[in-house]
CSV table of C-alpha atoms and ligand atoms in Angstrom, one decimal:
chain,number,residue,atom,x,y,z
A,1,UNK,CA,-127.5,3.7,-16.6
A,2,UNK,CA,-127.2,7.5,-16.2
A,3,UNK,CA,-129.3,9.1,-13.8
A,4,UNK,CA,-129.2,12.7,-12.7
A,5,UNK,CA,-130.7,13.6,-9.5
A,6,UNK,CA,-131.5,16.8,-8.0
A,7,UNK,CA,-129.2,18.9,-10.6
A,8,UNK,CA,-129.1,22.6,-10.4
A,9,UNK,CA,-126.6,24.8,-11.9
A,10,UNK,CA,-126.3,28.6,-11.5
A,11,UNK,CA,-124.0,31.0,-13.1
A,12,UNK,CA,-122.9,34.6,-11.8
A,13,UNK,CA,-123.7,35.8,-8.1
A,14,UNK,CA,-126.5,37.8,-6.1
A,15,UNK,CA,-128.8,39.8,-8.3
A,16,UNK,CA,-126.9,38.7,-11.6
A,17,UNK,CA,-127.3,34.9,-11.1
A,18,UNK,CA,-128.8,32.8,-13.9
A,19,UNK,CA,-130.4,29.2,-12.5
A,20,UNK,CA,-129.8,27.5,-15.9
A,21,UNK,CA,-130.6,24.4,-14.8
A,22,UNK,CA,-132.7,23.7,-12.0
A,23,UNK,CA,-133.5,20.7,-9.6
A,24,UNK,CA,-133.4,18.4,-12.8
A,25,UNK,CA,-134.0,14.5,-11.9
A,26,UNK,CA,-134.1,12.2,-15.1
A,27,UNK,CA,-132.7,8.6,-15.9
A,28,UNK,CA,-131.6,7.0,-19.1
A,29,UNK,CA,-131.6,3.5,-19.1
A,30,UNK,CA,-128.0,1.7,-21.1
A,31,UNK,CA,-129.0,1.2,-24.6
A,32,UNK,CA,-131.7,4.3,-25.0
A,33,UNK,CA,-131.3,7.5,-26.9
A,34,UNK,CA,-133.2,10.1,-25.3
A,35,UNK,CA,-133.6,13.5,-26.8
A,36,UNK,CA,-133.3,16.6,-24.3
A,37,UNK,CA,-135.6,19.3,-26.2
A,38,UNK,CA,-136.5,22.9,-25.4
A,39,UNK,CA,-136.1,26.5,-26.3
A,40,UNK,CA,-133.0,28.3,-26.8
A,41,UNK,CA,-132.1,29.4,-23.4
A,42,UNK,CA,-134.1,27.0,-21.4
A,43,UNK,CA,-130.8,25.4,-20.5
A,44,UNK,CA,-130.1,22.2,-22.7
A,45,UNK,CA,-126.2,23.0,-23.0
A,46,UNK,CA,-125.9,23.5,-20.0
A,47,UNK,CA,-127.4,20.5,-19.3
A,48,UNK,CA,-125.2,18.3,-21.7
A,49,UNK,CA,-122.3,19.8,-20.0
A,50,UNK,CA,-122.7,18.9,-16.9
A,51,UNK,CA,-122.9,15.1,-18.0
A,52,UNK,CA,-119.9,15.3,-20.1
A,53,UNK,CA,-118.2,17.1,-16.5
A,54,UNK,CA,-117.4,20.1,-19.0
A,55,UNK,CA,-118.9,21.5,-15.7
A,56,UNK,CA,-119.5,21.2,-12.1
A,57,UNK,CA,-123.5,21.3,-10.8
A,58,UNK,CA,-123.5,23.8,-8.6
A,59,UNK,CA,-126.0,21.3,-6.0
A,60,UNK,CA,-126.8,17.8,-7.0
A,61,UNK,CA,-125.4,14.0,-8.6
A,62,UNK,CA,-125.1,12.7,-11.3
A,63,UNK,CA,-124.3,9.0,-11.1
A,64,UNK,CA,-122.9,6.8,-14.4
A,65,UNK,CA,-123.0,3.4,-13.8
A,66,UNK,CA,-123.0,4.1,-10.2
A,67,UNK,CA,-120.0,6.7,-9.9
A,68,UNK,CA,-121.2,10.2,-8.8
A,69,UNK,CA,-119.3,12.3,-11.4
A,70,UNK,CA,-119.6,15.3,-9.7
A,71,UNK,CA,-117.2,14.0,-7.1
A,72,UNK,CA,-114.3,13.2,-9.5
A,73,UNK,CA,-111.0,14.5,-8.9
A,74,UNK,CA,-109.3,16.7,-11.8
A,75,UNK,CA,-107.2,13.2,-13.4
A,76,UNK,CA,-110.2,11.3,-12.7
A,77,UNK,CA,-112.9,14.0,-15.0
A,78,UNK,CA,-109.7,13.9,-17.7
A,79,UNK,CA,-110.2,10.0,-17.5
A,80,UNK,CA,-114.5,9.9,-17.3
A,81,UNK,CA,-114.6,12.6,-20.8
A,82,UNK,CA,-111.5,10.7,-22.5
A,83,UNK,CA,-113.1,6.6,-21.9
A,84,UNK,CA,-116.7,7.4,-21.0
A,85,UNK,CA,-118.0,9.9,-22.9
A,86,UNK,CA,-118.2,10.6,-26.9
A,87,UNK,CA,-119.2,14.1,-28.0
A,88,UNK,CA,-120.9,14.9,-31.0
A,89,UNK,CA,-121.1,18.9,-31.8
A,90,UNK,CA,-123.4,20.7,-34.2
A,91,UNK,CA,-120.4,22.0,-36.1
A,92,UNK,CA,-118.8,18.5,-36.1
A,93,UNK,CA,-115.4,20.1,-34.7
A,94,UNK,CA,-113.2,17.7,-36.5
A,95,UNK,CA,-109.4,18.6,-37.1
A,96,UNK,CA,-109.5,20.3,-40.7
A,97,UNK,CA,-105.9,19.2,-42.0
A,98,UNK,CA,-106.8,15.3,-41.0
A,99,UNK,CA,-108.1,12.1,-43.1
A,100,UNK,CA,-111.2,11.0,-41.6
A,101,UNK,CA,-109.7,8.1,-40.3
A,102,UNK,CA,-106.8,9.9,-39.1
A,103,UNK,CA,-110.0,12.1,-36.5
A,104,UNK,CA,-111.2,8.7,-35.4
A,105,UNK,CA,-107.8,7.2,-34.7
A,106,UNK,CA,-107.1,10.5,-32.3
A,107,UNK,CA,-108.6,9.5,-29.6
A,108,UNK,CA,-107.6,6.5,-29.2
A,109,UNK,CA,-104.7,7.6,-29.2
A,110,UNK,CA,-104.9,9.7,-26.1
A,111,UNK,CA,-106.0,6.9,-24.4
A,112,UNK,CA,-102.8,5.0,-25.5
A,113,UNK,CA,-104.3,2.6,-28.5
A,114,UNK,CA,-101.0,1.6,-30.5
A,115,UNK,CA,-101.6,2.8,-34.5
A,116,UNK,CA,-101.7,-0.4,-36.0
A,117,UNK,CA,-105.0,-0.9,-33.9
A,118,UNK,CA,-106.2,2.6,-34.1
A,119,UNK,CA,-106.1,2.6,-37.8
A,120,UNK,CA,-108.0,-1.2,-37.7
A,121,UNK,CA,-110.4,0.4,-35.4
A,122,UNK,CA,-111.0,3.7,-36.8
A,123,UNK,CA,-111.8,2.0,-40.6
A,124,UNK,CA,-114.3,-0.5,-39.2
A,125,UNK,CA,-115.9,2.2,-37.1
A,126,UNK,CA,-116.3,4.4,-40.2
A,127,UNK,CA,-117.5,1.4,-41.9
A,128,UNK,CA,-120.0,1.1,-39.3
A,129,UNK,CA,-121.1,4.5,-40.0
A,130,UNK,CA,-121.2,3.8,-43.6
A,131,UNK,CA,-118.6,6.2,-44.8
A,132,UNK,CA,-116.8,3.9,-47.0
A,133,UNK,CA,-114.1,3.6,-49.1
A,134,UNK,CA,-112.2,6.5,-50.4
A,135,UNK,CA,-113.9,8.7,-47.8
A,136,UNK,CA,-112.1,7.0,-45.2
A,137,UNK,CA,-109.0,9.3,-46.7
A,138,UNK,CA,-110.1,12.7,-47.3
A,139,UNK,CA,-110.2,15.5,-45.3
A,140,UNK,CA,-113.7,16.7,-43.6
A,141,UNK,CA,-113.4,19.8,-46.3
A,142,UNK,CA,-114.0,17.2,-49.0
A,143,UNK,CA,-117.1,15.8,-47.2
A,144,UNK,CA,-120.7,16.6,-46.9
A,145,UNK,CA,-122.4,18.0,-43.8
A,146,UNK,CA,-123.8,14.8,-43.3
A,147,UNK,CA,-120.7,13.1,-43.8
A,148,UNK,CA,-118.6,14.6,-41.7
A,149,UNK,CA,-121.3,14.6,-39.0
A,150,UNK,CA,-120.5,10.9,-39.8
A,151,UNK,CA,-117.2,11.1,-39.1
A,152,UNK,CA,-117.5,12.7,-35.9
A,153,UNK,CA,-119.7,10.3,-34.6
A,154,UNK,CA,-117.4,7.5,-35.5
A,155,UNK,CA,-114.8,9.3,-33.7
A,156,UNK,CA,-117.3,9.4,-30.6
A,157,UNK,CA,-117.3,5.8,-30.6
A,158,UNK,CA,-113.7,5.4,-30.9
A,159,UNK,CA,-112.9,4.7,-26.9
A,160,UNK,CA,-116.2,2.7,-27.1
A,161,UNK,CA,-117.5,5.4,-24.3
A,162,UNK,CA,-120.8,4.4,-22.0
A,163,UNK,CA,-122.6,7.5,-23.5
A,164,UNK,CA,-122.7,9.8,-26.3
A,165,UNK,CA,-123.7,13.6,-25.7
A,166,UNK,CA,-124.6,15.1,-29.1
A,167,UNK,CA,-125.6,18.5,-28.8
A,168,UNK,CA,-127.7,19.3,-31.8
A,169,UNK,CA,-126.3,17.2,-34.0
A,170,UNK,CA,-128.2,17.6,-36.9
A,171,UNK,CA,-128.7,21.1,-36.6
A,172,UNK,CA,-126.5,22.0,-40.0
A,173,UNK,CA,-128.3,19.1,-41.8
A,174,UNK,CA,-131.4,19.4,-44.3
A,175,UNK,CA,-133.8,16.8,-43.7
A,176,UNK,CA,-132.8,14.3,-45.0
A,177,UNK,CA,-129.8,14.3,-44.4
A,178,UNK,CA,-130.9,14.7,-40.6
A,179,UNK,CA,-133.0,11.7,-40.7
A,180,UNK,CA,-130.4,9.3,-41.4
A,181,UNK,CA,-128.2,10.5,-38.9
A,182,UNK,CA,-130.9,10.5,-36.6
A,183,UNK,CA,-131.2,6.4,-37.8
A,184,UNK,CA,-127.5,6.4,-37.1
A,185,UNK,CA,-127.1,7.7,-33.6
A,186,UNK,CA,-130.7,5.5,-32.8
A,187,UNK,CA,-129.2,2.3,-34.0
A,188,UNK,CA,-125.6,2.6,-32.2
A,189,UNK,CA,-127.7,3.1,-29.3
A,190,UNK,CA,-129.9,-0.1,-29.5
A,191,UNK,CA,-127.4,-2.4,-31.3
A,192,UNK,CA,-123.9,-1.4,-29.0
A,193,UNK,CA,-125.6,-1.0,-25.6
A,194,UNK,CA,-124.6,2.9,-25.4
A,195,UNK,CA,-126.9,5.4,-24.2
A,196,UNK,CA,-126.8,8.4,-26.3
A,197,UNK,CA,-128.3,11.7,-24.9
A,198,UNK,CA,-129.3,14.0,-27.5
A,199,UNK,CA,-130.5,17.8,-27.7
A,200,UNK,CA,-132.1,18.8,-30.1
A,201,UNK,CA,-134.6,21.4,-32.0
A,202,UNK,CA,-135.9,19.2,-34.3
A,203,UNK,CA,-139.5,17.5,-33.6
A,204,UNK,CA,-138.2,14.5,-35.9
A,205,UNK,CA,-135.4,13.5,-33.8
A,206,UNK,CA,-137.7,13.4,-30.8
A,207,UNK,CA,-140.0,11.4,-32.5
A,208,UNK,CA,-137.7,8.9,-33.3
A,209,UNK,CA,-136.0,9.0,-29.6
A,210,UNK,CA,-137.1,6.0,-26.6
A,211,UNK,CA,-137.4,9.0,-24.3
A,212,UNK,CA,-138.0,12.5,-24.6
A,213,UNK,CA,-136.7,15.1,-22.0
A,214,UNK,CA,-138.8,18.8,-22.1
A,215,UNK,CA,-136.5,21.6,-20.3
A,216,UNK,CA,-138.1,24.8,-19.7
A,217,UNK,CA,-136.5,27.6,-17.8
A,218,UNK,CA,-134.2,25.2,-16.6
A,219,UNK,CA,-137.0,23.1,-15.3
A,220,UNK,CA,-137.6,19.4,-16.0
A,221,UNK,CA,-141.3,19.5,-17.7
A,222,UNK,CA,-143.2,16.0,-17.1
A,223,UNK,CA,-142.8,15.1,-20.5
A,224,UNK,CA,-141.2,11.6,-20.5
A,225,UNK,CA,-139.1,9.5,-18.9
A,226,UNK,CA,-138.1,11.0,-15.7
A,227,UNK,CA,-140.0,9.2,-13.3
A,228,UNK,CA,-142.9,6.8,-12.7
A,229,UNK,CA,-145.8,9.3,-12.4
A,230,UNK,CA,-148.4,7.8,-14.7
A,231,UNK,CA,-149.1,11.2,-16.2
A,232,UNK,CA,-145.6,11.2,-17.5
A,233,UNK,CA,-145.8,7.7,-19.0
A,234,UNK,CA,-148.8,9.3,-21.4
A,235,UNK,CA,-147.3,12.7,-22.1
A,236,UNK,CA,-144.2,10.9,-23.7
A,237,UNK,CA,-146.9,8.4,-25.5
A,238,UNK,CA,-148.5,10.8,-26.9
A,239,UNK,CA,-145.4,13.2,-27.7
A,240,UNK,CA,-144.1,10.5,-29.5
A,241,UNK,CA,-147.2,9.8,-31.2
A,242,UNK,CA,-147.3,6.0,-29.8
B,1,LIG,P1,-129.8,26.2,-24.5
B,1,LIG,O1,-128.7,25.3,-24.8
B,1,LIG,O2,-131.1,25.5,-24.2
B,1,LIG,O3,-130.0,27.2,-25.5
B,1,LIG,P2,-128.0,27.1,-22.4
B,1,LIG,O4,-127.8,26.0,-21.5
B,1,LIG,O5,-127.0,27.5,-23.3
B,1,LIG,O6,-129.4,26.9,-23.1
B,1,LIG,O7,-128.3,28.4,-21.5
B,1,LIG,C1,-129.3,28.4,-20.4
B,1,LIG,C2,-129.2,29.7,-19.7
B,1,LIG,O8,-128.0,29.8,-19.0
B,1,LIG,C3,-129.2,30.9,-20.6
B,1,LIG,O9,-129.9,32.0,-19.9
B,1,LIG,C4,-127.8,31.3,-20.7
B,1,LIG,O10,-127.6,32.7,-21.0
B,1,LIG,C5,-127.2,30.9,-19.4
B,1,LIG,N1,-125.8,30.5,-19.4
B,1,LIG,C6,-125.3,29.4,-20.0
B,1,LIG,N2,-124.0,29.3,-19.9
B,1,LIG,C7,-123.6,30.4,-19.1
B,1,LIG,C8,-122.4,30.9,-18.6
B,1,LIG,N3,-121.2,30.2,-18.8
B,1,LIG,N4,-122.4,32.0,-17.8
B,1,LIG,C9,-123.6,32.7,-17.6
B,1,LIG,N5,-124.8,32.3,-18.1
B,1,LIG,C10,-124.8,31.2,-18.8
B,2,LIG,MG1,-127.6,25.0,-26.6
């Protein structure tokens, strides 16, 4: 269960300070994949990074599977992003000059995995995101978009974290290609038991999400999820078109 309560995070000081994020209180059960959506600028990074603890709220908790994360010491944040959290970036981020089952089996490997394991691991991971075969050996500049999107999530996966943050992560994608990724991330959330949080522009993905977050200006719209107002409850049915 992730649940944030009472988040606010401002940048800069006096006159010059942006509230990106402000008094947010939401709750993702284990298993969902919620979509965060929003303008540009109405604080969605922000957001993500605050429950990756890329970043430190400047008032409020955030509890994951009952540990407040904003109270972790510095070793105890390296630990929560290496074993608890998998990123997944619009731009993939995968190291250019490896295979991609040489990106999954990295981070395993900062958390110690011997290779004969990581390698093992990695290849059934990428099986499990259906890139197959000789895939599993090239580089990400011999892949698709959508591939290597694949490959990144895989490598997500590869500390079998609690949660996934994937900030836009079909925004490179056509839409197709976007849809099955979309399928992807919404299946390893239902099927493994890990809650994946992710932002995004694109109505589809929201559509296809169990709950749907609305940021604006930093603020928390009553859009879905979020709380037991019944007014909620049918903003998110009818967002989602249920
Ligand atoms: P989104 O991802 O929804 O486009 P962001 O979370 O990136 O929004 O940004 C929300 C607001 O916070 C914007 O006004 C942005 O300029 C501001 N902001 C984000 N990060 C910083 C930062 N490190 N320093 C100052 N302002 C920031
Ligand atoms: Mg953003």
């Amino acid at each position: 269960m992730l649940e944030v309560k009472g988040v606010t995070k401002s940048f800069g000081t006096g006159d010059r300070t942006v509230t990106a994020v402000n008094n947010v209180t939401m709750a993702v059960p284990d298993g969902e994949f919620a979509a965060i959506v929003g303008r540009s600028g109405s604080g969605k990074s922000t957001l993500m990074n605050l429950l990756g603890a890329l970043e430190r709220p400047t008032s409020g908790m955030i509890f994951v599977d009952g540990q407040d994360i904003t109270r972790l010491g510095r070793g105890e944040l390296v630990q929560y992003r290496r074993r608890s959290i998998g990123f997944v970036f619009q731009s993939y981020n995968l190291i250019p000059n490896l295979s991609s089952t040489e990106n999954v089996m990295l981070p395993m490997e900062f958390a110690g995995v011997g290779k004969d394991e990581r390698r093992q691991r990695a290849r059934s991971l990428l099986d499990q995101v259906e890139l197959t075969g000789g895939k599993q050996h090239r580089r990400p500049g011999k892949l698709s978009g959508g591939e290597q999107q694949r490959v990144a999530i895989a490598r997500a996966l590869a500390n079998s974290p609690r949660l996934i943050l994937a900030d836009e992560p079909v925004g490179n994608l056509d839409t197709q290609t976007s849809g099955t990724v979309i399928e992807l991330l919404r299946s390893l959330a239902h099927a493994r038991g890990t809650t994946v949080v992710a932002v995004t522009h694109d109505l589809s993905l929201a559509d296809r999400a169990d709950r749907v977050f609305r940021l604006q200006d930093g603020r928390l719209q009553a859009a879905g999820g979020s709380g037991p107002a019944p007014s909620a409850a049918g903003a998110e049915a009818r967002e989602s078109g249920r």
